[in-house]
Every structure is written in C-alpha cells, then in structure tokens.
Short mmCIF file of C-alpha atoms in Angstrom, two decimals:
data_model
loop_
_atom_site.label_atom_id
_atom_site.label_comp_id
_atom_site.label_asym_id
_atom_site.label_seq_id
_atom_site.Cartn_x
_atom_site.Cartn_y
_atom_site.Cartn_z
CA UNK L 1 0.00 0.00 0.00
CA UNK L 2 1.48 3.33 -1.01
CA UNK L 3 2.25 5.97 1.56
CA UNK L 4 -0.31 8.71 1.99
CA UNK L 5 0.08 12.23 3.25
CA UNK L 6 -2.20 13.43 6.01
CA UNK L 7 -2.38 17.02 7.13
CA UNK L 8 -2.03 17.66 10.83
CA UNK L 9 -1.32 21.41 11.16
CA UNK L 10 -0.74 21.44 14.84
CA UNK L 11 1.80 23.08 17.13
CA UNK L 12 4.35 20.55 18.37
CA UNK L 13 3.90 22.03 21.80
CA UNK L 14 0.13 21.98 21.48
CA UNK L 15 -0.21 19.83 24.59
CA UNK L 16 1.71 22.39 26.62
CA UNK L 17 -0.18 25.27 25.02
CA UNK L 18 -3.52 23.71 25.92
CA UNK L 19 -2.47 23.06 29.50
CA UNK L 20 -1.13 26.61 29.72
CA UNK L 21 -4.43 27.96 28.48
CA UNK L 22 -6.22 25.96 31.18
CA UNK L 23 -3.83 27.28 33.79
CA UNK L 24 -4.36 30.82 32.58
CA UNK L 25 -8.12 30.41 32.93
CA UNK L 26 -7.68 28.87 36.37
CA UNK L 27 -5.45 31.72 37.50
CA UNK L 28 -7.90 34.24 36.12
CA UNK L 29 -10.82 32.62 37.91
CA UNK L 30 -8.86 32.62 41.17
CA UNK L 31 -7.84 36.25 40.72
CA UNK L 32 -4.13 35.53 41.00
CA UNK L 33 -1.53 37.31 38.85
CA UNK L 34 1.28 34.99 37.81
CA UNK L 35 4.83 36.04 37.01
CA UNK L 36 7.30 33.75 35.20
CA UNK L 37 10.90 34.71 35.98
CA UNK L 38 13.46 33.50 33.44
CA UNK L 39 17.20 34.07 33.30
CA UNK L 40 20.58 32.38 33.11
CA UNK L 41 21.67 30.48 36.21
CA UNK L 42 23.08 32.95 38.73
CA UNK L 43 21.36 36.11 37.51
CA UNK L 44 19.71 36.68 40.85
CA UNK L 45 16.18 35.35 40.41
CA UNK L 46 16.06 33.89 43.88
CA UNK L 47 17.58 36.97 45.51
CA UNK L 48 15.11 39.25 43.76
CA UNK L 49 12.26 36.97 44.69
CA UNK L 50 13.42 36.83 48.29
CA UNK L 51 13.43 40.61 48.47
CA UNK L 52 10.08 40.76 46.71
CA UNK L 53 8.31 38.25 48.93
CA UNK L 54 9.60 40.03 52.05
CA UNK L 55 8.49 43.40 50.74
CA UNK L 56 5.04 42.16 49.80
CA UNK L 57 4.54 40.39 53.12
CA UNK L 58 1.65 41.85 55.06
CA UNK L 59 0.47 43.91 52.09
CA UNK L 60 -0.28 41.31 49.46
CA UNK L 61 -0.55 37.54 49.57
CA UNK L 62 2.25 36.17 47.45
CA UNK L 63 3.60 32.68 46.89
CA UNK L 64 6.18 31.00 44.71
CA UNK L 65 6.94 27.83 42.79
CA UNK L 66 10.64 27.30 42.23
CA UNK L 67 12.05 25.09 39.51
CA UNK L 68 15.51 23.53 39.77
CA UNK L 69 17.03 20.33 38.47
CA UNK L 70 17.92 19.33 41.98
CA UNK L 71 17.84 20.46 45.62
CA UNK L 72 15.17 22.43 47.39
CA UNK L 73 17.64 25.08 48.56
CA UNK L 74 15.89 27.92 46.76
CA UNK L 75 12.46 26.97 48.03
CA UNK L 76 13.70 26.79 51.60
CA UNK L 77 15.42 30.14 51.27
CA UNK L 78 12.27 31.74 49.93
CA UNK L 79 10.04 30.03 52.49
CA UNK L 80 12.04 31.79 55.21
CA UNK L 81 10.27 34.98 54.14
CA UNK L 82 7.05 33.44 55.44
CA UNK L 83 5.49 33.12 52.01
CA UNK L 84 4.05 29.81 50.81
CA UNK L 85 6.64 28.22 48.51
CA UNK L 86 6.86 24.89 46.75
CA UNK L 87 9.83 23.39 44.96
CA UNK L 88 9.65 21.61 41.62
CA UNK L 89 12.67 19.41 41.02
CA UNK L 90 12.78 18.59 37.35
CA UNK L 91 15.50 15.96 37.41
CA UNK L 92 17.07 16.53 34.03
CA UNK L 93 14.45 18.75 32.40
CA UNK L 94 15.88 22.16 31.62
CA UNK L 95 12.70 24.19 31.85
CA UNK L 96 9.36 24.30 33.61
CA UNK L 97 6.33 23.33 31.58
CA UNK L 98 2.61 23.77 32.15
CA UNK L 99 2.14 20.19 33.29
CA UNK L 100 4.76 20.52 36.03
CA UNK L 101 3.25 23.79 37.21
CA UNK L 102 -0.25 22.29 37.23
CA UNK L 103 0.90 19.31 39.25
CA UNK L 104 2.81 21.45 41.73
CA UNK L 105 -0.29 23.51 42.38
CA UNK L 106 -2.27 20.46 43.45
CA UNK L 107 -4.12 21.19 46.65
CA UNK L 108 -3.08 24.83 46.65
CA UNK L 109 -5.96 27.26 47.15
CA UNK L 110 -5.08 29.87 44.53
CA UNK L 111 -7.93 32.12 45.61
CA UNK L 112 -5.86 32.73 48.71
CA UNK L 113 -3.11 34.38 46.65
CA UNK L 114 -2.81 37.73 44.92
CA UNK L 115 0.52 36.98 43.23
CA UNK L 116 2.21 33.72 42.29
CA UNK L 117 5.83 33.74 41.15
CA UNK L 118 7.19 30.96 38.97
CA UNK L 119 10.96 30.90 39.27
CA UNK L 120 11.96 29.02 36.14
CA UNK L 121 15.00 26.79 35.81
CA UNK L 122 18.08 28.90 35.11
CA UNK L 123 18.23 28.73 31.33
CA UNK L 124 17.77 31.36 28.65
CA UNK L 125 17.05 28.94 25.84
CA UNK L 126 14.38 26.34 26.55
CA UNK L 127 11.94 28.28 28.73
CA UNK L 128 11.13 30.58 25.81
CA UNK L 129 8.98 27.92 24.14
CA UNK L 130 6.92 26.94 27.17
CA UNK L 131 3.90 28.98 28.09
CA UNK L 132 3.15 28.47 31.79
CA UNK L 133 -0.12 30.40 31.81
CA UNK L 134 1.61 33.43 33.26
CA UNK L 135 0.30 37.02 33.23
CA UNK L 136 3.78 38.44 32.90
CA UNK L 137 7.08 37.00 31.75
CA UNK L 138 10.11 38.83 33.13
CA UNK L 139 13.59 38.10 31.74
CA UNK L 140 16.37 38.91 34.17
CA UNK L 141 20.00 39.57 33.36
CA UNK L 142 22.69 40.83 35.69
CA UNK L 143 25.39 43.45 35.19
CA UNK L 144 27.99 40.69 35.38
CA UNK L 145 26.65 38.96 32.27
CA UNK L 146 27.62 41.50 29.64
CA UNK L 147 25.68 44.23 27.88
CA UNK L 148 25.14 42.10 24.79
CA UNK L 149 23.29 39.34 26.58
CA UNK L 150 20.02 40.18 24.81
CA UNK L 151 21.73 39.89 21.42
CA UNK L 152 22.87 36.40 22.30
CA UNK L 153 19.43 35.22 23.34
CA UNK L 154 16.95 37.08 21.14
CA UNK L 155 14.25 34.43 21.32
CA UNK L 156 13.67 34.68 25.05
CA UNK L 157 13.69 38.49 24.94
CA UNK L 158 11.20 38.34 22.13
CA UNK L 159 8.86 36.28 24.29
CA UNK L 160 9.16 38.48 27.37
CA UNK L 161 6.96 41.31 28.66
CA UNK L 162 9.57 42.93 30.84
CA UNK L 163 13.37 42.95 31.19
CA UNK L 164 14.89 43.30 34.65
CA UNK L 165 18.53 44.23 35.02
CA UNK L 166 19.82 42.85 38.33
CA UNK L 167 22.81 43.44 40.67
CA UNK L 168 23.12 47.07 39.56
CA UNK L 169 25.02 47.80 42.76
CA UNK L 170 27.92 45.99 41.06
CA UNK L 171 27.66 47.92 37.79
CA UNK L 172 30.53 50.27 38.50
CA UNK L 173 32.78 47.54 39.84
CA UNK L 174 32.47 45.57 36.60
CA UNK L 175 32.37 48.55 34.28
CA UNK L 176 28.89 47.78 33.04
CA UNK L 177 27.56 50.11 30.36
CA UNK L 178 23.84 50.53 31.10
CA UNK L 179 23.16 52.47 27.91
CA UNK L 180 24.68 49.71 25.79
CA UNK L 181 22.55 47.14 27.58
CA UNK L 182 19.40 49.16 26.95
CA UNK L 183 20.36 49.47 23.32
CA UNK L 184 20.86 45.72 23.05
CA UNK L 185 17.39 45.08 24.46
CA UNK L 186 15.95 47.60 22.07
CA UNK L 187 17.60 45.90 19.09
CA UNK L 188 16.01 42.52 19.75
CA UNK L 189 12.76 43.73 21.23
CA UNK L 190 11.97 47.38 20.58
CA UNK L 191 9.87 48.94 23.29
CA UNK L 192 10.45 46.26 25.92
CA UNK L 193 10.26 47.88 29.34
CA UNK L 194 13.49 47.64 31.34
CA UNK L 195 13.74 47.95 35.12
CA UNK L 196 17.09 48.27 36.88
CA UNK L 197 17.29 46.66 40.30
CA UNK L 198 19.53 45.64 43.13
CA UNK L 199 18.07 43.08 45.50
CA UNK L 200 20.88 43.91 47.87
CA UNK L 201 20.61 47.70 48.12
CA UNK L 202 16.94 47.99 47.20
CA UNK L 203 17.55 50.18 44.17
CA UNK L 204 14.66 49.95 41.71
CA UNK L 205 12.69 47.57 43.91
CA UNK L 206 9.80 49.97 44.42
CA UNK L 207 9.32 50.36 40.67
CA UNK L 208 9.43 46.55 40.32
CA UNK L 209 6.82 46.15 43.08
CA UNK L 210 4.62 48.76 41.43
CA UNK L 211 4.82 46.85 38.18
CA UNK L 212 3.79 43.67 39.98
CA UNK L 213 0.96 45.15 42.01
CA UNK L 214 -0.19 46.90 38.83
CA UNK L 215 -1.05 43.43 37.52
CA UNK L 216 -3.63 43.14 40.26
CA UNK L 217 -5.42 46.32 39.36
CA UNK L 218 -6.65 44.73 36.14
CA UNK L 219 -3.45 45.68 34.33
CA UNK L 220 -3.33 42.42 32.42
CA UNK L 221 -5.29 40.72 29.71
CA UNK L 222 -6.36 37.29 30.92
CA UNK L 223 -7.91 36.29 27.64
CA UNK L 224 -4.77 35.96 25.64
CA UNK L 225 -1.17 35.22 26.43
CA UNK L 226 1.14 38.18 26.74
CA UNK L 227 2.98 39.29 23.63
CA UNK L 228 5.46 36.78 22.37
CA UNK L 229 3.73 33.66 23.44
CA UNK L 230 2.86 31.61 20.38
CA UNK L 231 0.04 29.13 19.96
CA UNK L 232 0.74 27.56 16.62
CA UNK Z 1 19.10 18.38 25.24
CA UNK Z 2 16.14 20.58 24.46
CA UNK Z 3 15.78 19.55 20.83
CA UNK Z 4 15.70 15.91 21.82
CA UNK Z 5 12.62 16.51 23.93
CA UNK Z 6 11.02 18.42 21.07
CA UNK Z 7 11.89 15.56 18.72
CA UNK Z 8 10.34 13.10 21.13
CA UNK Z 9 7.13 15.16 21.35
CA UNK Z 10 7.05 15.21 17.57
CA UNK Z 11 7.54 11.46 17.33
CA UNK Z 12 4.87 10.81 19.97
CA UNK Z 13 2.36 12.97 18.15
CA UNK Z 14 3.24 11.48 14.77
CA UNK Z 15 2.87 7.93 16.07
CA UNK Z 16 -0.46 8.77 17.72
CA UNK Z 17 -1.82 10.38 14.59
CA UNK Z 18 -0.61 7.58 12.33
CA UNK Z 19 -2.40 5.03 14.49
CA UNK Z 20 -5.53 7.13 14.59
CA UNK Z 21 -5.59 7.29 10.80
CA UNK Z 22 -5.29 3.56 10.49
CA UNK Z 23 -1.71 3.63 9.33
CA UNK Z 24 1.15 1.80 10.90
CA UNK Z 25 4.45 3.37 9.98
CA UNK Z 26 5.45 6.97 9.69
CA UNK Z 27 7.53 7.47 6.53
CA UNK Z 28 8.01 11.21 6.85
CA UNK Z 29 7.26 14.07 9.22
CA UNK Z 30 6.71 17.54 7.73
CA UNK Z 31 7.61 20.31 10.12
CA UNK Z 32 7.31 24.09 9.75
CA UNK Z 33 10.02 25.81 11.74
CA UNK Z 34 10.56 29.51 12.32
CA UNK Z 35 13.65 31.30 13.66
CA UNK Z 36 11.78 32.42 16.79
CA UNK Z 37 10.52 28.96 17.65
CA UNK Z 38 13.38 28.37 20.06
CA UNK Z 39 14.35 25.22 18.17
CA UNK Z 40 17.49 24.87 16.07
CA UNK Z 41 17.16 22.75 12.93
CA UNK Z 42 20.59 21.11 13.15
CA UNK Z 43 20.12 20.11 16.76
CA UNK Z 44 16.68 18.73 15.96
CA UNK Z 45 18.08 16.63 13.09
CA UNK Z 46 20.84 15.43 15.34
CA UNK Z 47 18.28 14.15 17.85
CA UNK Z 48 15.96 12.70 15.26
CA UNK Z 49 17.37 9.18 14.91
CA UNK Z 50 17.52 8.71 18.63
CA UNK Z 51 13.99 10.02 19.10
CA UNK Z 52 12.48 7.77 16.41
CA UNK Z 53 14.30 4.56 17.36
CA UNK Z 54 11.91 1.79 18.34
CA UNK Z 55 8.82 3.81 17.45
CA UNK Z 56 6.40 3.67 14.49
CA UNK Z 57 8.44 6.59 13.14
CA UNK Z 58 11.76 4.68 13.06
CA UNK Z 59 13.54 5.56 9.84
CA UNK Z 60 11.11 8.39 9.04
CA UNK Z 61 12.42 11.39 7.08
CA UNK Z 62 12.26 14.75 8.80
CA UNK Z 63 11.24 17.33 6.21
CA UNK Z 64 11.64 20.87 7.50
CA UNK Z 65 10.07 23.90 5.88
CA UNK Z 66 11.84 27.02 7.11
CA UNK Z 67 9.31 29.72 7.86
CA UNK Z 68 10.68 33.25 7.38
CA UNK Z 69 10.65 35.87 10.11
CA UNK Z 70 8.09 38.37 8.90
CA UNK Z 71 7.04 41.46 10.82
CA UNK Z 72 4.57 44.23 10.21
CA UNK Z 73 6.06 47.71 9.96
CA UNK Z 74 3.50 50.26 11.19
CA UNK Z 75 5.22 53.15 9.38
CA UNK Z 76 5.40 51.37 6.04
CA UNK Z 77 2.02 49.72 6.65
CA UNK Z 78 3.56 46.62 5.10
CA UNK Z 79 4.91 43.22 6.01
CA UNK Z 80 8.66 42.84 5.84
CA UNK Z 81 10.94 39.85 6.10
CA UNK Z 82 13.70 40.34 8.66
CA UNK Z 83 17.09 38.86 7.84
CA UNK Z 84 18.02 38.45 11.51
CA UNK Z 85 16.33 37.83 14.85
CA UNK Z 86 18.93 40.07 16.41
CA UNK Z 87 17.78 43.26 14.80
CA UNK Z 88 14.13 44.13 14.93
CA UNK Z 89 14.31 47.05 12.55
CA UNK Z 90 12.35 47.46 9.34
CA UNK Z 91 14.74 46.73 6.44
CA UNK Z 92 13.00 49.43 4.41
CA UNK Z 93 12.60 52.40 6.75
CA UNK Z 94 14.94 51.39 9.60
CA UNK Z 95 12.36 51.99 12.35
CA UNK Z 96 11.71 49.55 15.22
CA UNK Z 97 9.20 46.77 14.61
CA UNK Z 98 7.60 44.43 17.11
CA UNK Z 99 4.57 42.82 15.48
CA UNK Z 100 5.58 39.32 14.37
CA UNK Z 101 3.48 37.93 11.52
CA UNK Z 102 5.37 34.68 11.10
CA UNK Z 103 8.54 33.12 12.45
CA UNK Z 104 7.45 31.55 15.71
CA UNK Z 105 6.20 28.36 14.12
CA UNK Z 106 7.01 24.95 15.49
CA UNK Z 107 4.26 23.17 13.63
CA UNK Z 108 3.67 19.56 12.66
CA UNK Z 109 2.18 20.28 9.26
CA UNK Z 110 1.73 16.78 7.85
CA UNK Z 111 2.69 13.12 8.04
CA UNK Z 112 3.40 10.54 5.40
CA UNK Z 113 2.07 7.25 6.72
CA UNK Z 114 1.90 3.74 5.32
CA UNK Z 115 0.79 0.27 6.24
CA UNK Z 116 3.26 -2.57 6.60
CA UNK Z 117 3.93 -4.58 3.47
CA UNK Z 118 4.19 -8.32 3.91
CA UNK Z 119 6.76 -10.00 1.69
CA UNK Z 120 6.77 -13.28 -0.16
CA UNK Z 121 9.70 -15.39 0.98
CA UNK Z 122 12.50 -15.62 -1.59
CA UNK Z 123 14.54 -18.71 -2.28
CA UNK Z 124 14.14 -22.13 -0.81
CA UNK Z 125 12.83 -21.67 2.62
CA UNK Z 126 11.23 -24.64 4.22
CA UNK Z 127 7.86 -23.92 5.65
CA UNK Z 128 5.22 -21.28 4.92
CA UNK Z 129 4.59 -19.35 1.79
CA UNK Z 130 3.29 -16.05 3.14
CA UNK Z 131 0.91 -13.90 1.21
CA UNK Z 132 -0.15 -10.31 1.77
CA UNK Z 133 -3.63 -9.37 3.02
#
C-alpha cells in the first residue's frame, strides 16, 4: 500500500499550550496574577524573589513555585520569608512546563493568593517555548553577564513582557555600560520595558513592586497570552 | 538536550496520529520551523534518529520547511521579512518593529504514513509461503 500524506497542522507544543491555556483560565478565575521569571543560572532570580516576597509580606498575599534540576535550597530560602513556597525538582528537564506547574499547584488554594511567582529553571534557551499560563514573563540579566546578553538570546527576549537588570550595585565595579545594555534590548525587542534593580541595596525595587501590584489592578489581559507567546 | 525533547514530542504525536488514521508506519514528518521557535534545525536533526528509534516513526524522514521571520512595519504599513532575529528594525525604513506575523512556528504540518507490506519469501525456505492481506 502506497504511503499517503495526512495534514495535521498542529503546534508541536500543542499539549503544553492547551495546558497553559487551562492554567491561565484557572489563574484568572482565582484572581491571582502569575509572574514567570526567566534568566541564566546565577542572575539573581532567587535573591530578587526573596526581596520581593519580604516586601510584599503583610500587604499582598504572594507565593512561589521554584524550579531547579535538583535540591530544594531555593524553596527553603524563599520560604524563610514566610510566604508559601513549593519546589519543583525537574531531574534533568531544563525548563518548567505547564504540566509541572499544574501538578505542583495540586491542593493549593489559589484564591488565597494575589501573586504567584514561577521561578523558572536557570536557562535562557528552553523556557522561551513553554507557556506556563503566566500574566507576565520577566527576563532577568545581571550586570555581570555582559551588555550584549540580549543579542545572544533574542528568542527569550522576544517572548518576554519585561526585562529586569539585576545586581546594579555591582555595575561600576564591573564597568557595566547601562546604555549599551538598553540598546541591546531595544535591538532585539523594541519597546520592551526595562527595570534596573539591586536586590541587595533595594535600588529599583519599588518600581518593580509597582509593576507587579499593577497586575492586580486589572493591568493584564487574561484572555490571551502576553505578547510573544505563540500558539501555533 | 532541548531539541531531543522536542523531537520526542514530535515522534509521539506522529505515532499517535498515524495510528488514529489507520496507518502503521510513519515514513516522513513535515515540520514548519521559524527562527523564533526556540528550536534549532541542526540540533533537531541530530536528535531525530535517537527520538524515532523503536517507534512507528523509526527511519522516518524529517522534512523541515523554514518559515521566514516576517514582521509588520507600522510606518510602512507593510509586512517585511527580517534577515536576523537580532535586529528588529524594518529593512526598508529602519524603524523599530515588534509585530511578528510569522517566524514563531514549530508546527507539525503533515505526516506521510503507510501500512506494513508483507513479503513473499524468496529462495528455498522450508515452511510457509506467506501472502499479503
């Protein structure tokens, strides 16, 4: 019998996209704004999140899911802020996907949260393809990573809603050129908002918190994924 | 490796669909791939044999259609193809562009599927003379 061609016309990541859509609806129904933090390993996601959870404590109800290949060190560190935190250990998987997030949220009353942070696995490549149902995707890069970081990883910047420059207290020590970094972001993703922060000194943290709490005041579109997220 | 897991998802979907359509083997997988998909063609090809081994897609060809990165320039009111993902500037007017029309695709467009062919035994083999269905 000869071979026949059948049309499929479906995104390869359709399963993840569908689960992400369900998550997005679930988050919307529970009234929780979800932030997906992506970056290279060591950019300061956990430190920023630690500062953030402490700052929000008592004012807003925030929680976090942390993804790492191994250890629950980050989750324990974040839990010390008093916020509810769960760890996802992926084993060898280099990114979080919607199924992992869904499973990790089992038994968690999302209506009891205003903000949920998803600290992705440290990786600037793979997370770009996986919608997690988030309201906002923030890509972090630190002043120790080089001003041209965005040029090296255009795909993830293209999928992000916000860029956060971290460890700015070290900028002078490493001779970091902030203008060059802003230009690099603008080349791969014109108009992407950039916040400069230092989790250590507190610089820029208020603006970051405003951006986050702004998500709660209806500053997000729950019906469709944020710019950059494909559903082929 | 990221592309290996993508290849495995592709193989899983292809095998599922082939079975659903009453076929048995996947002869070819037609993929549409854009430069903003997050998947590199070479790495995907490299993972392909490993991903298809022992599945209904073993030996299947991976046919990749490269989808261009096309954006919409608001000043030109036209769609433009961008030569690079590293520079989101309209090639005609030089202004920034951010509306992507195509280029994010990671799409399983089609499958070539077949049923197994049963062979007649050649030469002098003691025993059965098998015939096809």
